[in-house]
Short mmCIF file of C-alpha atoms in Angstrom, two decimals:
data_model
loop_
_atom_site.label_atom_id
_atom_site.label_comp_id
_atom_site.label_asym_id
_atom_site.label_seq_id
_atom_site.Cartn_x
_atom_site.Cartn_y
_atom_site.Cartn_z
CA UNK A 85 22.84 8.68 -17.51
CA UNK A 86 20.07 8.36 -14.92
CA UNK A 87 21.13 7.66 -11.34
CA UNK A 88 18.60 5.46 -9.59
CA UNK A 89 18.14 3.57 -6.33
CA UNK A 90 17.05 -0.04 -5.99
CA UNK A 91 13.87 -0.79 -4.11
CA UNK A 92 15.47 -3.88 -2.57
CA UNK A 93 16.58 -1.61 0.28
CA UNK A 94 12.92 -0.72 0.90
CA UNK A 95 11.39 -4.12 1.66
CA UNK A 96 9.66 -2.66 4.70
CA UNK A 97 7.64 -0.42 2.38
CA UNK A 98 5.27 -1.04 -0.49
CA UNK A 99 6.52 -0.47 -4.03
CA UNK A 100 4.48 2.73 -4.31
CA UNK A 101 5.93 4.06 -1.04
CA UNK A 102 9.43 3.06 -2.18
CA UNK A 103 9.11 4.92 -5.48
CA UNK A 104 7.91 8.04 -3.69
CA UNK A 105 10.72 7.93 -1.14
CA UNK A 106 13.37 7.40 -3.83
CA UNK A 107 12.02 10.32 -5.84
CA UNK A 108 12.00 12.54 -2.73
CA UNK A 109 15.68 11.74 -2.15
CA UNK A 110 16.50 13.26 -5.52
CA UNK A 111 17.17 10.16 -7.60
CA UNK A 112 16.03 10.28 -11.21
CA UNK A 113 15.32 6.59 -11.54
CA UNK A 114 14.30 3.48 -9.68
CA UNK A 115 15.43 -0.11 -10.00
CA UNK A 116 12.49 -2.31 -9.07
CA UNK A 117 12.91 -5.54 -7.15
CA UNK A 118 11.18 -8.25 -9.22
CA UNK A 119 10.16 -10.18 -6.12
CA UNK A 120 7.99 -9.82 -3.06
CA UNK A 121 7.18 -7.42 -1.57
CA UNK A 122 7.49 -5.27 -4.70
CA UNK A 123 7.03 -6.67 -8.20
CA UNK A 124 6.61 -10.44 -8.00
CA UNK A 125 4.86 -11.19 -11.31
CA UNK A 126 2.10 -13.53 -10.03
CA UNK A 127 1.00 -10.80 -7.61
CA UNK A 128 0.67 -8.06 -10.27
CA UNK A 129 -2.58 -7.63 -12.19
CA UNK A 130 -3.42 -4.93 -14.74
CA UNK A 131 -4.97 -2.69 -12.11
CA UNK A 132 -1.86 -2.78 -9.92
CA UNK A 133 0.41 -2.27 -12.91
CA UNK A 134 -1.57 0.81 -13.95
CA UNK A 135 -1.26 2.16 -10.41
CA UNK A 136 2.52 1.65 -10.48
CA UNK A 137 2.78 3.37 -13.87
CA UNK A 138 0.87 6.39 -12.56
CA UNK A 139 3.09 6.68 -9.48
CA UNK A 140 6.21 6.52 -11.66
CA UNK A 141 4.83 9.21 -13.94
CA UNK A 142 3.72 11.46 -11.07
CA UNK A 143 7.17 11.22 -9.48
CA UNK A 144 9.03 11.57 -12.79
CA UNK A 145 10.84 8.27 -12.25
CA UNK A 146 12.41 6.14 -14.96
CA UNK A 147 12.60 2.40 -14.32
CA UNK A 148 16.33 1.75 -14.72
CA UNK A 149 16.14 -2.00 -14.31
CA UNK A 150 13.98 -4.86 -13.10
CA UNK A 151 16.14 -6.78 -10.63
CA UNK A 152 15.02 -10.39 -11.03
CA UNK A 153 17.93 -11.85 -9.08
CA UNK A 154 16.23 -13.00 -5.85
CA UNK A 155 13.22 -15.29 -5.55
CA UNK A 156 12.23 -14.88 -1.91
CA UNK A 157 8.58 -15.46 -2.85
CA UNK A 158 9.32 -19.15 -3.42
CA UNK A 159 12.96 -19.57 -2.40
CA UNK A 160 15.82 -17.34 -1.36
CA UNK A 161 18.55 -15.04 -2.68
CA UNK A 162 19.86 -17.60 -5.18
CA UNK A 163 17.35 -20.43 -5.42
CA UNK A 164 15.54 -21.65 -7.47
CA UNK A 165 18.55 -21.44 -9.79
CA UNK A 166 19.30 -21.87 -13.48
CA UNK A 167 21.62 -24.75 -12.64
CA UNK A 168 19.78 -26.95 -10.15
CA UNK A 169 19.63 -30.62 -11.09
CA UNK A 170 15.85 -30.68 -10.63
CA UNK A 171 14.26 -29.58 -13.92
CA UNK A 172 11.12 -28.33 -12.15
CA UNK A 173 13.21 -26.03 -9.99
CA UNK A 174 15.05 -24.70 -13.05
CA UNK A 175 11.73 -24.11 -14.75
CA UNK A 176 10.59 -21.85 -11.89
CA UNK A 177 13.59 -19.61 -12.62
CA UNK A 178 12.91 -19.71 -16.36
CA UNK A 179 9.23 -18.80 -15.99
CA UNK A 180 10.06 -16.03 -13.52
CA UNK A 181 12.45 -14.55 -16.07
CA UNK A 182 9.82 -14.69 -18.82
CA UNK A 183 7.39 -12.84 -16.57
CA UNK A 184 9.91 -10.20 -15.52
CA UNK A 185 10.74 -9.53 -19.16
CA UNK A 186 7.08 -8.90 -19.89
CA UNK A 187 6.67 -6.60 -16.88
CA UNK A 188 9.77 -4.67 -17.94
CA UNK A 189 8.21 -4.10 -21.35
CA UNK A 190 5.01 -2.81 -19.77
CA UNK A 191 6.99 -0.41 -17.58
CA UNK A 192 9.09 0.87 -20.47
CA UNK A 193 12.22 -0.62 -18.93
CA UNK A 194 14.89 -1.74 -21.37
CA UNK A 195 16.50 -4.48 -19.27
CA UNK A 196 16.25 -6.96 -16.43
CA UNK A 197 19.18 -8.29 -14.40
CA UNK A 198 19.48 -12.04 -13.84
CA UNK A 199 21.77 -14.25 -11.72
CA UNK A 200 24.29 -16.52 -13.41
CA UNK A 201 23.25 -19.58 -11.44
CA UNK A 202 24.68 -21.12 -8.36
CA UNK A 203 26.06 -21.88 -5.93
CA UNK A 204 27.50 -24.75 -8.00
CA UNK A 205 27.72 -27.26 -5.11
CA UNK A 206 28.07 -30.91 -6.25
CA UNK A 207 28.27 -30.25 -9.98
CA UNK A 208 31.07 -29.77 -12.47
CA UNK A 209 31.52 -26.35 -13.99
CA UNK A 210 30.93 -27.83 -17.45
CA UNK A 211 27.59 -29.31 -16.37
CA UNK A 212 26.56 -26.08 -14.66
CA UNK A 213 27.37 -23.96 -17.72
CA UNK A 214 25.43 -26.35 -19.96
CA UNK A 215 22.34 -25.96 -17.77
CA UNK A 216 22.70 -22.18 -17.74
CA UNK A 217 22.91 -22.05 -21.53
CA UNK A 218 19.90 -24.36 -21.81
CA UNK A 219 17.86 -22.09 -19.57
CA UNK A 220 18.87 -18.96 -21.45
CA UNK A 221 17.89 -20.54 -24.74
CA UNK A 222 14.32 -20.71 -23.43
CA UNK A 223 14.10 -17.01 -22.52
CA UNK A 224 16.23 -15.34 -25.20
CA UNK A 225 13.43 -15.49 -27.82
CA UNK A 226 11.12 -13.62 -25.42
CA UNK A 227 13.78 -10.98 -24.74
CA UNK A 228 14.42 -10.55 -28.47
CA UNK A 229 10.73 -10.24 -29.34
CA UNK A 230 10.11 -7.66 -26.58
CA UNK A 231 13.30 -5.69 -27.14
CA UNK A 232 14.25 -6.11 -23.48
CA UNK A 233 17.79 -7.16 -22.57
CA UNK A 234 18.79 -10.00 -20.27
CA UNK A 235 21.71 -8.69 -18.21
CA UNK A 236 23.70 -11.38 -16.45
CA UNK A 237 25.11 -10.16 -13.13
CA UNK A 238 28.39 -11.79 -12.00
CA UNK A 239 28.24 -12.46 -8.28
CA UNK A 240 30.80 -13.66 -5.73
CA UNK A 241 30.69 -17.45 -5.23
CA UNK A 242 28.29 -18.07 -8.11
CA UNK A 243 28.83 -19.59 -11.56
CA UNK A 244 30.21 -16.37 -13.04
CA UNK A 245 32.25 -14.11 -10.75
CA UNK A 246 35.09 -12.60 -12.79
CA UNK A 247 35.86 -10.86 -16.06
CA UNK A 248 37.49 -13.95 -17.56
CA UNK A 249 34.46 -16.10 -16.71
CA UNK A 250 32.02 -13.65 -18.28
CA UNK A 251 34.15 -13.41 -21.43
CA UNK A 252 34.23 -17.19 -21.70
CA UNK A 253 30.46 -17.33 -21.20
CA UNK A 254 29.45 -14.57 -23.61
CA UNK A 255 31.47 -15.86 -26.58
CA UNK A 256 29.01 -18.76 -26.84
CA UNK A 257 25.97 -16.44 -26.87
CA UNK A 258 24.76 -15.52 -30.36
CA UNK A 259 22.01 -13.10 -29.32
CA UNK A 260 22.46 -9.34 -28.80
CA UNK A 261 19.66 -9.59 -26.22
CA UNK A 262 22.13 -10.91 -23.63
CA UNK A 263 24.45 -8.49 -21.87
CA UNK A 264 25.99 -7.63 -18.53
CA UNK A 265 24.73 -5.98 -15.37
CA UNK A 266 28.04 -4.60 -14.11
CA UNK A 267 28.14 -4.49 -10.31
CA UNK A 268 31.15 -2.36 -9.35
CA UNK A 269 31.41 -3.92 -5.89
CA UNK A 270 31.17 -7.50 -7.10
CA UNK A 271 34.21 -7.17 -9.34
CA UNK A 272 36.09 -5.57 -6.46
CA UNK A 273 35.11 -8.53 -4.25
CA UNK A 274 36.48 -10.89 -6.93
CA UNK A 275 39.88 -9.25 -6.55
CA UNK A 276 39.70 -7.11 -9.67
CA UNK A 277 40.08 -3.42 -10.39
CA UNK A 278 36.52 -2.38 -11.30
CA UNK A 279 37.73 0.20 -13.84
CA UNK A 280 39.86 -2.35 -15.67
CA UNK A 281 37.04 -4.87 -15.58
CA UNK A 282 34.61 -2.30 -16.96
CA UNK A 283 36.95 -1.51 -19.84
CA UNK A 284 37.35 -5.20 -20.71
CA UNK A 285 33.58 -5.82 -20.61
CA UNK A 286 32.30 -2.47 -21.84
CA UNK A 287 30.66 -3.66 -25.06
CA UNK A 288 28.23 -5.86 -23.10
CA UNK A 289 27.39 -3.50 -20.20
CA UNK A 290 23.71 -2.56 -20.17
CA UNK A 291 23.32 -1.32 -16.60
CA UNK A 292 25.51 -0.65 -13.58
CA UNK A 293 25.07 -1.37 -9.86
CA UNK A 294 26.97 0.78 -7.41
CA UNK A 295 27.78 0.28 -3.73
CA UNK A 296 30.91 0.42 -1.60
CA UNK A 297 32.89 -2.59 -0.35
CA UNK A 298 35.36 -2.79 2.53
CA UNK A 299 39.09 -3.07 1.87
CA UNK A 300 38.82 -6.74 2.93
CA UNK A 301 36.80 -7.32 -0.28
CA UNK A 302 34.19 -9.23 1.72
CA UNK A 303 30.87 -9.24 -0.16
CA UNK A 304 28.90 -6.83 2.01
CA UNK A 305 27.29 -3.82 0.34
CA UNK A 306 28.16 -0.58 2.11
CA UNK A 307 27.02 3.03 1.93
CA UNK A 308 29.19 4.88 -0.60
CA UNK A 309 32.20 6.36 1.17
CA UNK A 310 32.34 3.71 3.90
CA UNK A 311 34.50 1.30 1.91
CA UNK A 312 37.58 1.24 -0.28
CA UNK A 313 36.30 1.57 -3.85
CA UNK A 314 37.80 4.39 -5.93
CA UNK A 315 34.58 5.61 -7.53
CA UNK A 316 36.25 8.53 -9.28
CA UNK A 317 38.60 6.21 -11.16
CA UNK A 318 35.78 3.87 -12.21
CA UNK A 319 33.49 6.69 -13.32
CA UNK A 320 36.23 8.39 -15.31
CA UNK A 321 36.73 5.12 -17.16
CA UNK A 322 33.00 4.87 -17.82
CA UNK A 323 32.88 8.41 -19.20
CA UNK A 324 36.00 7.93 -21.32
CA UNK A 325 34.48 4.85 -22.92
CA UNK A 326 31.21 6.68 -23.56
CA UNK A 327 28.90 4.71 -21.28
CA UNK A 328 25.33 5.83 -22.02
CA UNK A 329 23.40 3.55 -19.68
CA UNK A 330 22.05 4.06 -16.19
CA UNK A 331 23.39 3.42 -12.69
CA UNK A 332 21.47 2.11 -9.69
CA UNK A 333 22.54 2.32 -6.06
CA UNK A 334 22.04 -1.09 -4.43
CA UNK A 335 21.99 -1.09 -0.64
CA UNK A 336 19.82 -4.03 0.37
CA UNK A 337 21.59 -4.51 3.76
CA UNK A 338 20.12 -1.18 4.92
CA UNK A 339 16.46 -2.15 5.09
CA UNK A 340 16.27 -0.59 8.56
CA UNK A 341 17.28 2.83 7.20
CA UNK A 342 17.11 2.95 3.41
CA UNK A 343 16.39 6.67 3.23
CA UNK A 344 19.39 7.63 5.35
CA UNK A 345 21.65 5.19 3.44
CA UNK A 346 20.52 6.70 0.16
CA UNK A 347 21.06 10.24 1.43
CA UNK A 348 24.57 9.48 2.65
CA UNK A 349 25.56 7.70 -0.56
CA UNK A 350 24.16 10.43 -2.77
CA UNK A 351 25.92 13.14 -0.76
CA UNK A 352 29.22 11.27 -1.08
CA UNK A 353 28.87 10.49 -4.78
CA UNK A 354 27.45 13.83 -5.99
CA UNK A 355 30.83 15.64 -6.21
CA UNK A 356 32.30 12.79 -8.26
CA UNK A 357 29.25 12.58 -10.51
CA UNK A 358 29.53 16.32 -11.11
CA UNK A 359 33.28 16.17 -11.73
CA UNK A 360 32.94 13.49 -14.42
CA UNK A 361 30.05 15.34 -16.08
CA UNK A 362 27.08 13.41 -14.78
CA UNK A 363 25.85 15.83 -12.14
CA UNK A 364 24.01 19.13 -12.28
#
């Protein structure tokens, strides 16, 4: 297991600066934001990609995940979405996913995380799910050919939020290229016990996001130790089940102090990581 830190907390820095800062904090991996200002595919040419590869190698950083959730370059946190009624808008999301898959392959990253679509707004759940499946059908062949997984990330107030919804969704998927980006905090926000959710969804988990959440279960990512999540319980479940993937700290609300937020979270989590067998 490689413990990484997402660059979406470092939007005030370039990708190269972000990688260097994350490495200096002591993380073994980096999750790269697949959006501006870091790795928005239309902005990345071969020269820039080579530069990024060299910085990763110099700093001994593994790319844990390409986070292709947001599209601030042309939209916002959620939009363009897989489930918008406008086909051209849906196609922006589809093409972005194709491009992120290809960048992941170039960076020797085994997965990208994707949103499930939403908010639903004025649309039936049945219609929204049909559009999501249609969009996935257009990118699954690319994922299969590249050997890069598409990891759907359940998110509060989007099309897929809970364990039951993911299970209903995944039973219709026939490709092993589709899995789950398990965000510990998101399942807590949905009113679930993250450890129980992880156990129910374990066979599909390809990557894990970690952050703390307040006891109110309001969806606001917090520095580890500042909320109510029982990380020891969740991690013991992960170890017992034999989870072999990576974990990435995701603290995008702390763009004003990403280094300090990473330091505090790592200091809080290190004893637990060591206790469950994941620390040195």
